[in-house]
Tab-separated table of C-alpha atoms in Angstrom:
chain	number	residue	atom	x	y	z
A	1	MET	CA	0.000	0.000	0.000
A	2	LEU	CA	1.217	3.500	-0.871
A	3	LYS	CA	0.372	7.077	0.014
A	4	THR	CA	1.444	9.444	-2.762
A	5	PHE	CA	1.218	13.069	-3.806
A	6	SER	CA	2.651	14.971	-6.779
A	7	VAL	CA	2.927	18.608	-7.770
A	8	THR	CA	4.531	20.551	-10.620
A	9	ASP	CA	5.059	24.310	-10.604
A	10	ILE	CA	6.296	26.704	-13.284
A	11	GLY	CA	8.559	28.533	-10.818
A	12	ARG	CA	9.221	32.267	-10.827
A	13	LYS	CA	11.433	32.774	-13.892
A	14	ARG	CA	10.206	30.474	-16.674
A	15	LYS	CA	7.384	31.188	-19.140
A	16	LEU	CA	6.694	27.491	-19.801
A	17	ASN	CA	6.601	24.418	-17.614
A	18	GLN	CA	8.813	21.862	-19.353
A	19	ASP	CA	8.455	19.278	-16.578
A	20	TYR	CA	6.022	16.381	-16.855
A	21	VAL	CA	4.884	14.137	-14.003
A	22	TYR	CA	3.014	10.814	-14.066
A	23	THR	CA	1.766	8.795	-11.085
A	24	SER	CA	-0.274	5.616	-10.823
A	25	GLU	CA	-0.828	3.788	-7.549
A	26	VAL	CA	-2.667	1.047	-9.468
A	27	PRO	CA	-1.089	-1.440	-11.900
A	28	VAL	CA	0.213	-0.289	-15.285
A	29	GLY	CA	0.683	-3.312	-17.527
A	30	SER	CA	2.580	-5.882	-15.456
A	31	LEU	CA	3.913	-3.268	-13.016
A	32	PRO	CA	2.095	-2.866	-9.667
A	33	ASN	CA	2.408	0.956	-9.844
A	34	LEU	CA	4.420	3.551	-11.748
A	35	PHE	CA	5.901	6.981	-11.039
A	36	ILE	CA	7.796	9.146	-13.559
A	37	VAL	CA	9.348	12.617	-13.506
A	38	ALA	CA	10.719	14.191	-16.692
A	39	ASP	CA	12.414	17.555	-17.284
A	40	GLY	CA	12.440	18.561	-20.941
A	41	MET	CA	14.932	20.735	-22.773
A	42	GLY	CA	14.943	22.391	-26.170
A	43	GLY	CA	13.899	25.554	-27.976
A	44	HIS	CA	10.430	27.025	-28.433
A	45	ARG	CA	8.005	24.541	-26.837
A	46	ALA	CA	10.336	21.628	-27.646
A	47	GLY	CA	11.181	20.902	-24.006
A	48	ASP	CA	7.598	20.503	-22.826
A	49	TYR	CA	6.839	18.412	-25.925
A	50	ALA	CA	9.846	16.147	-25.254
A	51	SER	CA	8.998	15.463	-21.601
A	52	LYS	CA	5.326	14.736	-22.314
A	53	LEU	CA	6.130	12.556	-25.344
A	54	ALA	CA	8.703	10.550	-23.383
A	55	VAL	CA	6.386	9.896	-20.434
A	56	THR	CA	3.271	9.062	-22.482
A	57	THR	CA	5.344	6.756	-24.723
A	58	MET	CA	6.721	4.973	-21.649
A	59	VAL	CA	3.256	4.458	-20.162
A	60	GLU	CA	1.810	3.179	-23.460
A	61	ALA	CA	4.797	0.853	-23.934
A	62	ILE	CA	4.443	-0.602	-20.428
A	63	GLU	CA	0.700	-1.093	-20.874
A	64	GLY	CA	1.328	-3.154	-24.012
A	65	MET	CA	4.380	-5.047	-22.807
A	66	GLU	CA	4.611	-8.657	-21.690
A	67	ALA	CA	5.341	-9.232	-18.004
A	68	GLY	CA	8.972	-9.114	-16.926
A	69	GLU	CA	11.313	-7.950	-14.206
A	70	PRO	CA	10.488	-4.305	-13.337
A	71	ALA	CA	13.974	-3.065	-14.283
A	72	ALA	CA	13.753	-4.768	-17.684
A	73	VAL	CA	10.263	-3.360	-18.294
A	74	LEU	CA	11.384	0.152	-17.347
A	75	GLY	CA	14.489	-0.164	-19.515
A	76	ARG	CA	12.514	-1.177	-22.597
A	77	ALA	CA	10.065	1.667	-21.945
A	78	VAL	CA	12.908	4.213	-21.760
A	79	ASP	CA	14.339	2.837	-25.027
A	80	ARG	CA	10.910	3.243	-26.649
A	81	ALA	CA	10.656	6.804	-25.330
A	82	ASN	CA	14.138	7.590	-26.631
A	83	ALA	CA	13.194	6.390	-30.107
A	84	ALA	CA	9.995	8.467	-30.057
A	85	VAL	CA	11.687	11.709	-28.955
A	86	TYR	CA	14.716	11.267	-31.214
A	87	GLY	CA	12.538	10.358	-34.209
A	88	SER	CA	10.233	13.309	-33.649
A	89	ALA	CA	13.189	15.705	-33.510
A	90	GLU	CA	14.606	14.221	-36.719
A	91	GLU	CA	11.307	14.732	-38.560
A	92	THR	CA	10.521	18.260	-37.311
A	93	PRO	CA	13.205	20.970	-37.729
A	94	GLU	CA	11.866	23.208	-34.928
A	95	LEU	CA	12.181	20.299	-32.478
A	96	GLU	CA	15.827	19.611	-33.352
A	97	GLY	CA	18.037	19.115	-30.289
A	98	MET	CA	15.216	18.436	-27.860
A	99	GLY	CA	15.550	15.861	-25.097
A	100	THR	CA	14.435	15.116	-21.579
A	101	THR	CA	15.561	13.655	-18.293
A	102	VAL	CA	13.595	10.683	-16.977
A	103	VAL	CA	13.518	9.144	-13.519
A	104	ALA	CA	11.018	6.302	-13.104
A	105	ALA	CA	10.177	4.163	-10.092
A	106	VAL	CA	8.138	1.087	-9.184
A	107	CYS	CA	7.416	-0.122	-5.632
A	108	GLU	CA	7.196	-3.907	-5.602
A	109	ARG	CA	6.380	-4.951	-2.031
A	110	GLU	CA	9.480	-3.896	-0.038
A	111	THR	CA	11.698	-3.259	-3.071
A	112	LEU	CA	11.980	-0.009	-4.999
A	113	HIS	CA	13.053	-0.310	-8.642
A	114	VAL	CA	14.465	2.843	-10.254
A	115	ALA	CA	15.506	3.803	-13.797
A	116	ASN	CA	17.307	7.086	-14.477
A	117	VAL	CA	18.621	9.190	-17.363
A	118	GLY	CA	19.769	12.777	-16.758
A	119	ASP	CA	19.869	14.855	-13.587
A	120	SER	CA	16.372	14.559	-12.162
A	121	ARG	CA	16.699	12.689	-8.876
A	122	LEU	CA	15.253	10.083	-6.559
A	123	TYR	CA	15.972	10.183	-2.822
A	124	VAL	CA	15.026	7.949	0.090
A	125	ILE	CA	14.578	9.840	3.364
A	126	ASN	CA	14.173	8.338	6.824
A	127	GLY	CA	14.466	10.472	9.963
A	128	ASN	CA	17.886	12.151	9.975
A	129	GLU	CA	19.083	10.387	6.827
A	130	ILE	CA	18.635	11.538	3.221
A	131	ARG	CA	20.117	9.331	0.497
A	132	GLN	CA	20.330	10.261	-3.166
A	133	ILE	CA	19.767	6.958	-4.965
A	134	THR	CA	20.172	8.150	-8.544
A	135	ARG	CA	23.428	9.510	-9.920
A	136	ASP	CA	23.317	12.727	-11.938
A	137	HIS	CA	24.377	12.463	-15.571
A	138	SER	CA	25.810	15.969	-15.629
A	139	TRP	CA	29.099	17.645	-16.481
A	140	VAL	CA	29.693	18.851	-12.916
A	141	GLU	CA	28.984	15.385	-11.480
A	142	GLU	CA	31.515	13.871	-13.896
A	143	MET	CA	34.074	16.472	-12.770
A	144	ILE	CA	33.377	15.696	-9.091
A	145	ARG	CA	33.856	11.962	-9.714
A	146	ARG	CA	37.158	12.623	-11.485
A	147	GLY	CA	38.346	14.853	-8.619
A	148	GLY	CA	38.401	18.014	-10.725
A	149	LEU	CA	35.681	19.822	-8.795
A	150	GLU	CA	34.542	20.005	-5.182
A	151	ARG	CA	30.842	19.368	-4.508
A	152	GLU	CA	30.557	22.779	-2.826
A	153	GLN	CA	31.877	24.441	-6.010
A	154	ALA	CA	29.512	22.466	-8.217
A	155	ARG	CA	26.339	23.945	-6.757
A	156	ASN	CA	27.000	27.408	-8.225
A	157	HIS	CA	29.133	26.386	-11.212
A	158	PRO	CA	28.120	28.148	-14.475
A	159	ASP	CA	28.000	24.774	-16.284
A	160	LYS	CA	25.920	22.944	-13.670
A	161	ASN	CA	22.948	22.623	-16.059
A	162	ILE	CA	24.904	20.761	-18.750
A	163	ILE	CA	23.741	17.149	-18.737
A	164	THR	CA	25.701	14.303	-20.307
A	165	ARG	CA	22.776	11.953	-21.001
A	166	ALA	CA	19.205	12.670	-22.074
A	167	VAL	CA	16.307	10.720	-23.536
A	168	GLY	CA	16.042	11.639	-27.221
A	169	ALA	CA	19.465	13.264	-27.557
A	170	ASP	CA	20.950	10.337	-29.525
A	171	GLU	CA	19.724	7.295	-31.417
A	172	THR	CA	20.374	5.117	-28.367
A	173	VAL	CA	20.359	5.895	-24.650
A	174	ARG	CA	22.096	4.375	-21.616
A	175	THR	CA	19.858	4.020	-18.576
A	176	ASP	CA	21.038	3.544	-14.986
A	177	PHE	CA	19.114	1.107	-12.777
A	178	PHE	CA	18.933	0.922	-8.995
A	179	SER	CA	17.229	-1.421	-6.545
A	180	VAL	CA	16.521	-0.292	-2.979
A	181	ARG	CA	15.245	-2.337	-0.056
A	182	LEU	CA	12.603	-0.232	1.686
A	183	LYS	CA	11.987	-0.196	5.425
A	184	GLU	CA	9.449	1.252	7.834
A	185	GLY	CA	9.530	5.045	7.850
A	186	ASP	CA	11.103	5.489	4.414
A	187	LEU	CA	9.830	8.357	2.274
A	188	ILE	CA	10.631	8.429	-1.451
A	189	LEU	CA	11.194	11.781	-3.169
A	190	MET	CA	11.396	12.140	-6.949
A	191	CYS	CA	12.127	15.631	-8.282
A	192	THR	CA	13.555	17.806	-11.038
A	193	ASP	CA	16.573	20.067	-10.604
A	194	GLY	CA	14.247	23.026	-10.135
A	195	LEU	CA	14.038	21.765	-6.548
A	196	THR	CA	17.588	20.536	-5.951
A	197	ASN	CA	19.236	23.670	-7.415
A	198	MET	CA	17.238	25.784	-4.967
A	199	LEU	CA	17.493	23.635	-1.817
A	200	GLU	CA	20.402	21.717	-0.291
A	201	ASP	CA	19.754	18.069	0.585
A	202	GLU	CA	19.682	18.878	4.302
A	203	GLU	CA	17.094	21.628	3.732
A	204	ILE	CA	14.953	19.116	1.840
A	205	ARG	CA	15.257	16.630	4.697
A	206	MET	CA	14.281	19.247	7.274
A	207	VAL	CA	11.190	20.294	5.293
A	208	LEU	CA	10.104	16.671	4.955
A	209	ASP	CA	10.725	16.051	8.638
A	210	GLY	CA	8.801	19.132	9.739
A	211	ALA	CA	5.594	19.071	7.671
A	212	ARG	CA	2.576	17.060	8.827
A	213	ASP	CA	1.594	14.928	5.804
A	214	ILE	CA	2.864	14.279	2.282
A	215	VAL	CA	0.610	16.937	0.744
A	216	GLU	CA	1.991	19.600	3.053
A	217	LYS	CA	5.536	18.257	2.598
A	218	ALA	CA	5.375	18.503	-1.213
A	219	GLN	CA	3.759	21.924	-1.215
A	220	GLU	CA	6.305	23.242	1.280
A	221	LEU	CA	9.201	22.006	-0.886
A	222	VAL	CA	7.797	23.929	-3.856
A	223	ARG	CA	7.168	27.020	-1.726
A	224	ARG	CA	10.752	26.985	-0.392
A	225	ALA	CA	12.231	26.498	-3.880
A	226	ASN	CA	10.263	29.505	-5.138
A	227	GLU	CA	11.203	31.494	-2.058
A	228	ASN	CA	14.886	30.794	-2.817
A	229	GLY	CA	14.553	32.136	-6.366
A	230	GLY	CA	12.390	29.643	-8.293
A	231	ARG	CA	14.752	29.843	-11.268
A	232	ASP	CA	13.339	26.719	-12.946
A	233	ASN	CA	10.230	24.562	-13.075
A	234	ILE	CA	9.785	22.537	-9.884
A	235	SER	CA	8.299	19.038	-9.834
A	236	VAL	CA	7.937	16.718	-6.861
A	237	ILE	CA	6.528	13.231	-6.315
A	238	LEU	CA	6.388	11.898	-2.754
A	239	ILE	CA	5.728	8.211	-2.098
A	240	GLU	CA	5.137	6.855	1.391
A	241	PRO	CA	5.128	3.043	1.544
A	242	VAL	CA	2.758	1.702	4.183
A	243	PHE	CA	3.869	-1.634	5.631
A	244	LEU	CA	0.898	-3.567	7.041
């Protein structure tokens, strides 16, 4: 059983919301549930088109797919989304160069299955601990891993928005997969960088620890991100597993 809530907000600086969010607490195809966050990029309207196309293609693919391991199902769905976004950009000149991040999750009993491309994130929070499960596919993250940049420097680096992988950017895409064992008290946060560029991880944890329920928690995250500048679209999915 799951308690969930999602919200997407245009922020204070953007004229379009290029994020797209999908949630289903009920089965989608062979999957017991499905949650997706996408953050599109591209010129005039291309970013919002890319994120919506990727997510709707994934959902349709999963609905029509034979049963399989959740990671395999998610992986095939991301591949299908990549082909759809890439093909659309090839056919339509004004959509050239578009792409999108995708982070997708499935809760299967006490196991969380995650697929990720780009720099949208999934965290698991429990009490005083906040863990980023996904790994950003971004230029600054690559530099941190190679030892060429400190994490403190990365937050305000001028190239922090350059991502190294995106759905639809190339003919093929590499997806990262993660499996997390869930325990009592865990709270799952999926979000775009419109949240994480405005709030440090510890600030996120404190908001989630302080608000009463998941609706208030999600709304407070968005409010704080806007209060801190709201420089990008902000999208949040919160998932609270209930162990009976």
